[in-house]
Short mmCIF file of C-alpha atoms in Angstrom, two decimals:
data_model
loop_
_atom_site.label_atom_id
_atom_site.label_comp_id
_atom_site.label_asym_id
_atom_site.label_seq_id
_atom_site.Cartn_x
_atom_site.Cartn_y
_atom_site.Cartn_z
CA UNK I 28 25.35 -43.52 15.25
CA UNK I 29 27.87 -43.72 12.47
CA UNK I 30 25.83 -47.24 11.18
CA UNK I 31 23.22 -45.16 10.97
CA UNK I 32 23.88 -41.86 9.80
CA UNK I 33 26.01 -43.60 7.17
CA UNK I 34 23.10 -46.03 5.64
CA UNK I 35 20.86 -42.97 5.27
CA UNK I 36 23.91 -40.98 3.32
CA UNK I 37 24.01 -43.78 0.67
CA UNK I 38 20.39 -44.78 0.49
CA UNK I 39 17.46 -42.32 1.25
CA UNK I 40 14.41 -43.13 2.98
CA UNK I 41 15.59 -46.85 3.32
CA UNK I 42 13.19 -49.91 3.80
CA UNK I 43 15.92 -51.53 5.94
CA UNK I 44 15.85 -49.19 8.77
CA UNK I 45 15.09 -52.14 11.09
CA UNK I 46 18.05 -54.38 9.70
CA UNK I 47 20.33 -51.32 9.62
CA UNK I 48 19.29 -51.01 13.54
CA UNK I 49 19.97 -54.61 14.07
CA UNK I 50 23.00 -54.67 12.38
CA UNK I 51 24.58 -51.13 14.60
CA UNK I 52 23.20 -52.81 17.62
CA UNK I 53 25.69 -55.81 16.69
CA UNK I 54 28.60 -53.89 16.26
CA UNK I 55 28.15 -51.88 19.75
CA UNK I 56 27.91 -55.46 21.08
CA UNK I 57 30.83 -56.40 19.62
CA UNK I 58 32.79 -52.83 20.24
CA UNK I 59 31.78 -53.89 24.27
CA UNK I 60 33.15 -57.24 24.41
CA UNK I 61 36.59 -56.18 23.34
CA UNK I 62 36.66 -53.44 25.08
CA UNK I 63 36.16 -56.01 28.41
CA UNK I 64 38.81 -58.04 27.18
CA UNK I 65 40.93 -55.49 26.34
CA UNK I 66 40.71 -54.32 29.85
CA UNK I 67 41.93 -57.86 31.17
CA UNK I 68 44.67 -57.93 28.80
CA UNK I 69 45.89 -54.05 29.63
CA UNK I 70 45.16 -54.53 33.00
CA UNK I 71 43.04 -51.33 32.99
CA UNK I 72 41.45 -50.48 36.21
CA UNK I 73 38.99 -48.31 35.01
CA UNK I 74 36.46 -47.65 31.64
CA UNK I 75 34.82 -44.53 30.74
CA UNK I 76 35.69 -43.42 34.56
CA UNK I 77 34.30 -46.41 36.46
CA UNK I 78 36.33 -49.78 37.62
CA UNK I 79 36.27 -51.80 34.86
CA UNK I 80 34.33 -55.56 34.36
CA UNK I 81 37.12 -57.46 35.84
CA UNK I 82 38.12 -55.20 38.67
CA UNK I 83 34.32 -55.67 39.81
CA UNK I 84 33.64 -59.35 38.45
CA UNK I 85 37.05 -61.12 38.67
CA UNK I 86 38.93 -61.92 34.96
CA UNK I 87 37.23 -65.43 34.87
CA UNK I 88 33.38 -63.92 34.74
CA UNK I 89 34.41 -60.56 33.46
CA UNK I 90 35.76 -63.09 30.16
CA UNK I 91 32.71 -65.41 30.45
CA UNK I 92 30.64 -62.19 30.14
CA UNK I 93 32.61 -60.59 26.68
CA UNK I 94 32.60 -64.22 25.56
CA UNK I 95 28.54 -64.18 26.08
CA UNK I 96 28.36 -60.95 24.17
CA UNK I 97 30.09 -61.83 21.46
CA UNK I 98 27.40 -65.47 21.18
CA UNK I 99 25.14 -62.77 20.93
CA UNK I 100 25.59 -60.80 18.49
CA UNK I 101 25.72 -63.86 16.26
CA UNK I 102 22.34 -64.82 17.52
CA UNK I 103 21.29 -61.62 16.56
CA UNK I 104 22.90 -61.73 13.24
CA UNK I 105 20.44 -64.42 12.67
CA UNK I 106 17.29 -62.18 12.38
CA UNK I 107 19.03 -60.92 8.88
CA UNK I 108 18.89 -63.94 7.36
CA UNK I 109 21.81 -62.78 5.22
CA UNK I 110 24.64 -65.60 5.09
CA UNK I 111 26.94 -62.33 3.99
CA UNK I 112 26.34 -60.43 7.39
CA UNK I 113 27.76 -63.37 8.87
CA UNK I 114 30.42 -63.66 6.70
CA UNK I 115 31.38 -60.41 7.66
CA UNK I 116 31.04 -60.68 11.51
CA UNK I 117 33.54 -63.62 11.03
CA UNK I 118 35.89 -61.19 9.59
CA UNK I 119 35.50 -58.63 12.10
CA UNK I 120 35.90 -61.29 15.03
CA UNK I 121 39.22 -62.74 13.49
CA UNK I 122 40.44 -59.04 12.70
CA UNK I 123 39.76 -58.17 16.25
CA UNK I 124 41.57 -61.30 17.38
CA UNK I 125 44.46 -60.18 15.27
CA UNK I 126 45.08 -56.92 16.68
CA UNK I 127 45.17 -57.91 20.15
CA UNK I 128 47.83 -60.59 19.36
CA UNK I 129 49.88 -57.75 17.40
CA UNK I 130 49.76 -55.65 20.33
CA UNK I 131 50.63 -58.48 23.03
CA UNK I 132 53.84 -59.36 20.63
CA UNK I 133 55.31 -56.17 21.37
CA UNK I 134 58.22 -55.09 19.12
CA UNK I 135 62.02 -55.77 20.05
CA UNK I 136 63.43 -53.06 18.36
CA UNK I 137 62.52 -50.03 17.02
CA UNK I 138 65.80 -48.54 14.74
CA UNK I 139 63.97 -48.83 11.68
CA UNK I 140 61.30 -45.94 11.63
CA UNK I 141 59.00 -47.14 8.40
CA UNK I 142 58.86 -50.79 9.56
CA UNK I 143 58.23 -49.56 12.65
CA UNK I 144 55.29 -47.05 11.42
CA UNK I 145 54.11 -49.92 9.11
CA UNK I 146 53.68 -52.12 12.15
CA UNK I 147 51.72 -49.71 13.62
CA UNK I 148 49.50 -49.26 11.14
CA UNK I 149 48.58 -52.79 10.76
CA UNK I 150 48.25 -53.18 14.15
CA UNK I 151 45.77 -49.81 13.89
CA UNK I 152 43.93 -51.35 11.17
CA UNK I 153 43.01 -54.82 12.80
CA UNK I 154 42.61 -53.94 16.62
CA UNK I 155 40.42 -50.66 15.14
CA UNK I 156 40.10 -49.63 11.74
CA UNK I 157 39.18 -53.05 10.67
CA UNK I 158 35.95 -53.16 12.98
CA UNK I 159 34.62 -49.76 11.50
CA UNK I 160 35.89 -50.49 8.14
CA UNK I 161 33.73 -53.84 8.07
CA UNK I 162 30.22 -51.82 9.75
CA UNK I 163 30.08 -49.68 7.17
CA UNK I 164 30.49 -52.11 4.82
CA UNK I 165 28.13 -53.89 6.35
CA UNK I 166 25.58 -51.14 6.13
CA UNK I 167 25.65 -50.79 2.46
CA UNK I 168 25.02 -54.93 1.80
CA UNK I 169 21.87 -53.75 4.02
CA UNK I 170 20.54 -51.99 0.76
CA UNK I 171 20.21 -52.24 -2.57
CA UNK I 172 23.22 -50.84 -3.60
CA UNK I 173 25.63 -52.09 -5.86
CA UNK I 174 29.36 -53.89 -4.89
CA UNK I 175 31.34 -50.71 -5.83
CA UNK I 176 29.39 -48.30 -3.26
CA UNK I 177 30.04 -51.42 -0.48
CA UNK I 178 34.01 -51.25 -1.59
CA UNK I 179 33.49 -47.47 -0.86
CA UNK I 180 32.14 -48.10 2.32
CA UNK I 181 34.65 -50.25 3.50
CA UNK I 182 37.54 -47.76 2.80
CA UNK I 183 35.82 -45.08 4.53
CA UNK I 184 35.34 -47.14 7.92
CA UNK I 185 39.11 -47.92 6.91
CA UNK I 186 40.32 -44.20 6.93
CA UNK I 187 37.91 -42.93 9.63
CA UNK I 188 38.95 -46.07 12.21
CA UNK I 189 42.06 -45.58 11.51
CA UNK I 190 41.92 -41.56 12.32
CA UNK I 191 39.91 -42.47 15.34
CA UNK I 192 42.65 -44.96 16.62
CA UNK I 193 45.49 -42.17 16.16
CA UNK I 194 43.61 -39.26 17.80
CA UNK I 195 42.91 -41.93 20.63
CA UNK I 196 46.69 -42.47 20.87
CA UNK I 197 47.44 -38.88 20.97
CA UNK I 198 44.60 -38.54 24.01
CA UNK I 199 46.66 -41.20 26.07
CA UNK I 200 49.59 -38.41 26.21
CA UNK I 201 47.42 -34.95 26.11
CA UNK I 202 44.30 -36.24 28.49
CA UNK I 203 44.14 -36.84 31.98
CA UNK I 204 42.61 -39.82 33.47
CA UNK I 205 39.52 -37.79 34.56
CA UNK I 206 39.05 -36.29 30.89
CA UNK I 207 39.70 -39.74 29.40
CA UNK I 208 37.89 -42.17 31.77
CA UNK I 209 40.95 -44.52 31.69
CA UNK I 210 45.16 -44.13 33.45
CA UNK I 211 46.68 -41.90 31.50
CA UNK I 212 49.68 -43.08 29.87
CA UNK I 213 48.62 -46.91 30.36
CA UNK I 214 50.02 -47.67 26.35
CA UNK I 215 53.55 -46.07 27.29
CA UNK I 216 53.35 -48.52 31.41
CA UNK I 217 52.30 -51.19 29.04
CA UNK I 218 55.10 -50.94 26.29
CA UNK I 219 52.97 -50.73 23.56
CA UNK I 220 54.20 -47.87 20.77
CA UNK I 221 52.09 -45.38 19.31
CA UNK I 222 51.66 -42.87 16.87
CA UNK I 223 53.11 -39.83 19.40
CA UNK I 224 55.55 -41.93 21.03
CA UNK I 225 56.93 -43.65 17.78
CA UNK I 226 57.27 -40.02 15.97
CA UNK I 227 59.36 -38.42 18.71
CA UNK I 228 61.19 -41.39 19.23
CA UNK I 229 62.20 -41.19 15.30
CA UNK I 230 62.95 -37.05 15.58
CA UNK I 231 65.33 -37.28 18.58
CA UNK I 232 66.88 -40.32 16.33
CA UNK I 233 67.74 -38.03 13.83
CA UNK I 234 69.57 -35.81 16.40
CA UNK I 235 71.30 -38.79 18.62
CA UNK I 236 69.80 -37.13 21.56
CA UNK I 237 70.11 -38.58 25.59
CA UNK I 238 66.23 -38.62 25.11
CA UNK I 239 66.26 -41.30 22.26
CA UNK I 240 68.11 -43.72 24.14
CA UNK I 241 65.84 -43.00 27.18
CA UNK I 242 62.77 -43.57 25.18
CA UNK I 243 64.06 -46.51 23.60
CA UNK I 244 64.89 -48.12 27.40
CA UNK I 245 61.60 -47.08 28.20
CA UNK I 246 59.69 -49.02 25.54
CA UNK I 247 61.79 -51.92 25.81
CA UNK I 248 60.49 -52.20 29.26
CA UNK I 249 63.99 -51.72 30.78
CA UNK I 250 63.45 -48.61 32.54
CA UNK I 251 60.14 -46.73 34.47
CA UNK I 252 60.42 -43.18 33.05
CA UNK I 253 57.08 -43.12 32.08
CA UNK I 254 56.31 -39.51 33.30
CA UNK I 255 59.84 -37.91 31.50
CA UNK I 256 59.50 -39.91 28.21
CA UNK I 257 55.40 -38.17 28.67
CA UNK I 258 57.21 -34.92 29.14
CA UNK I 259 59.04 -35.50 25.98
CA UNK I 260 56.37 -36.12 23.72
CA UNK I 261 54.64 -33.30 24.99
CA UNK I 262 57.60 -30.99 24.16
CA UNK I 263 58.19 -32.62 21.01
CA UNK I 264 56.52 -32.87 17.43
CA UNK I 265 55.22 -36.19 17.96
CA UNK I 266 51.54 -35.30 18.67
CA UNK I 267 51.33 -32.98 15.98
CA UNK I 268 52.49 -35.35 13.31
CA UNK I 269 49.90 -37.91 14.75
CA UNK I 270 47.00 -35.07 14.41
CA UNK I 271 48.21 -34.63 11.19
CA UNK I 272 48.09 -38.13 10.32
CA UNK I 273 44.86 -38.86 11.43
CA UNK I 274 44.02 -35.32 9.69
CA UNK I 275 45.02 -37.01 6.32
CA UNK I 276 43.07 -40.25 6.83
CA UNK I 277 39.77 -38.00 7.37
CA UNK I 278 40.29 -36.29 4.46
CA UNK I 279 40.58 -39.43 2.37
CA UNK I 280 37.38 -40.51 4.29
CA UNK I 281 35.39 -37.35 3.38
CA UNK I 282 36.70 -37.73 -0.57
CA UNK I 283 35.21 -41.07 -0.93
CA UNK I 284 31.78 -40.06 0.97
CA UNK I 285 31.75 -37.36 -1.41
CA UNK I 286 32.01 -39.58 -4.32
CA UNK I 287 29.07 -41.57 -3.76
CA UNK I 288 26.98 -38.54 -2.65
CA UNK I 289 28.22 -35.02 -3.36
CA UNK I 290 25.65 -33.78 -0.93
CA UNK I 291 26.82 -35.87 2.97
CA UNK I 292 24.57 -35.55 5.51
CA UNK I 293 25.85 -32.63 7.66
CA UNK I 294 25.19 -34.82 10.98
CA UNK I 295 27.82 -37.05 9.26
CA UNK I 296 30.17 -35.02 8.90
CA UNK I 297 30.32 -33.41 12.02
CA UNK I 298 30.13 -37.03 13.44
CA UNK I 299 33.02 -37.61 11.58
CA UNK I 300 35.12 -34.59 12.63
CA UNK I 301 34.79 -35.65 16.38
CA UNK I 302 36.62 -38.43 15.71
CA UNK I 303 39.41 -36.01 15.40
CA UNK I 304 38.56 -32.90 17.37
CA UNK I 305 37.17 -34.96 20.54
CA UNK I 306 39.38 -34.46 23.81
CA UNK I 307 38.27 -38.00 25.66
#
């Protein structure tokens, strides 16, 4: 939806419409097979509130399966006959790749808050951000439009993924499992750190409370406090500085859309203000 809603912001009443369609339908494929792996790697039971592929399939043809997928889309990539398309489907596969190691090499310590929030970010960029930032630029070497518009493009999927990752984080803490389709909590059980989590973590540092050292026993995987560290964050600041965060990113989105077309498509935008208002 964003693929497409996007290509018709920065080039009206396109002759690509097919391409552009080829080229979404690549991404979702894509989007899929990492979401199947990431489910093996998590150990998530469930996706968008049904057992996920390997629960129901077994990890060796639940990976087989992604694996497929992802031959796929580079088959399809094929029917552009655009040697860039595929240089950019490279990119997205090794980002992808990237963020999943980041996450598995989970962070020792966590004393320093803006290495900390730096890591983060990266991690945000190439596990999310990275995949959206690429589609849209994608969509504008679709058209006829020249290399500064595609550098455009590429920021905004950079902001908007990255906003999308953040409110995502923020979901795992305010959602149930029922709202979210997905265990609640499952990035705290799995000691990965996130944007509501790492904030709190930093403002009861600052005050040298008992619930600091908790957190930071929690995320070291030393203790299984996952439902009190939860309380925590939801009595905290954390989430709100995450919102905010992701608030900032979508604002820096919406500036560059509106320098390449003053007048956005209004399905765009409120496309692009789920990202940050959506509750699952």
């Amino acid at each position: 939806m964003l693929n497409l809603l996007y290509a018709n912001h920065i080039e009206k009443n396109s002759q690509n419409t097919e391409q552009q369609k080829i080229w979404a339908a690549v991404i979702e494929i894509l989007h899929v097979a990492s979401l199947v792996h990431d489910d093996i790697l998590d150990a998530s039971e469930t996706r968008r509130g049904i057992p996920s592929a390997h629960v129901i399939f077994g990890k060796h043809r639940a990976t087989f399966s992604a694996n497929y997928l992802i031959g796929r889309a580079g088959r399809k990539i094929s029917e552009l006959d655009d040697i860039r398309m595929f240089q950019i489907y490279s990119q997205i596969m090794d980002n992808l790749t990237n963020g999943e190691y980041l996450q598995a090499m989970k962070q020792k310590s966590f004393h320093n808050f803006e290495i900390t929030l730096q890591n983060y970010m990266i991690k945000t960029y190439y596990k999310t951000a990275a995949l959206i930032a690429n589609s849209l630029q994608g969509v504008c070497q679709l058209t006829n439009i020249k290399d500064e518009v595609c550098e455009k493009s590429f920021n905004i999927g950079l902001h908007l993924g990255v906003a999308f990752q953040i409110i995502d984080d923020v979901l795992d803490y305010t959602s149930n499992t029922e709202q979210l389709g997905k265990a609640s909590l499952n990035d705290l059980k799995s000691g990965v750190l996130t944007g509501p989590v790492l904030f709190e973590l930093f403002n009861q540092q600052k005050i040298n409370s008992p619930e600091y050292q908790l957190m930071n026993s929690v995320l070291l995987g030393n203790s299984k406090q996952y439902e009190t560290v939860n309380s925590i964050v939801l009595a905290g600041e954390g989430i709100e500085q995450s919102k905010f965060l992701a608030y900032q990113h979508t604002q820096e989105a919406l500036k560059i859309l509106s320098s390449i077309n003053t007048q956005p498509d209004q399905d765009l935008i409120s496309l692009i203000f789920m990202f940050i208002n959506r509750n699952k």
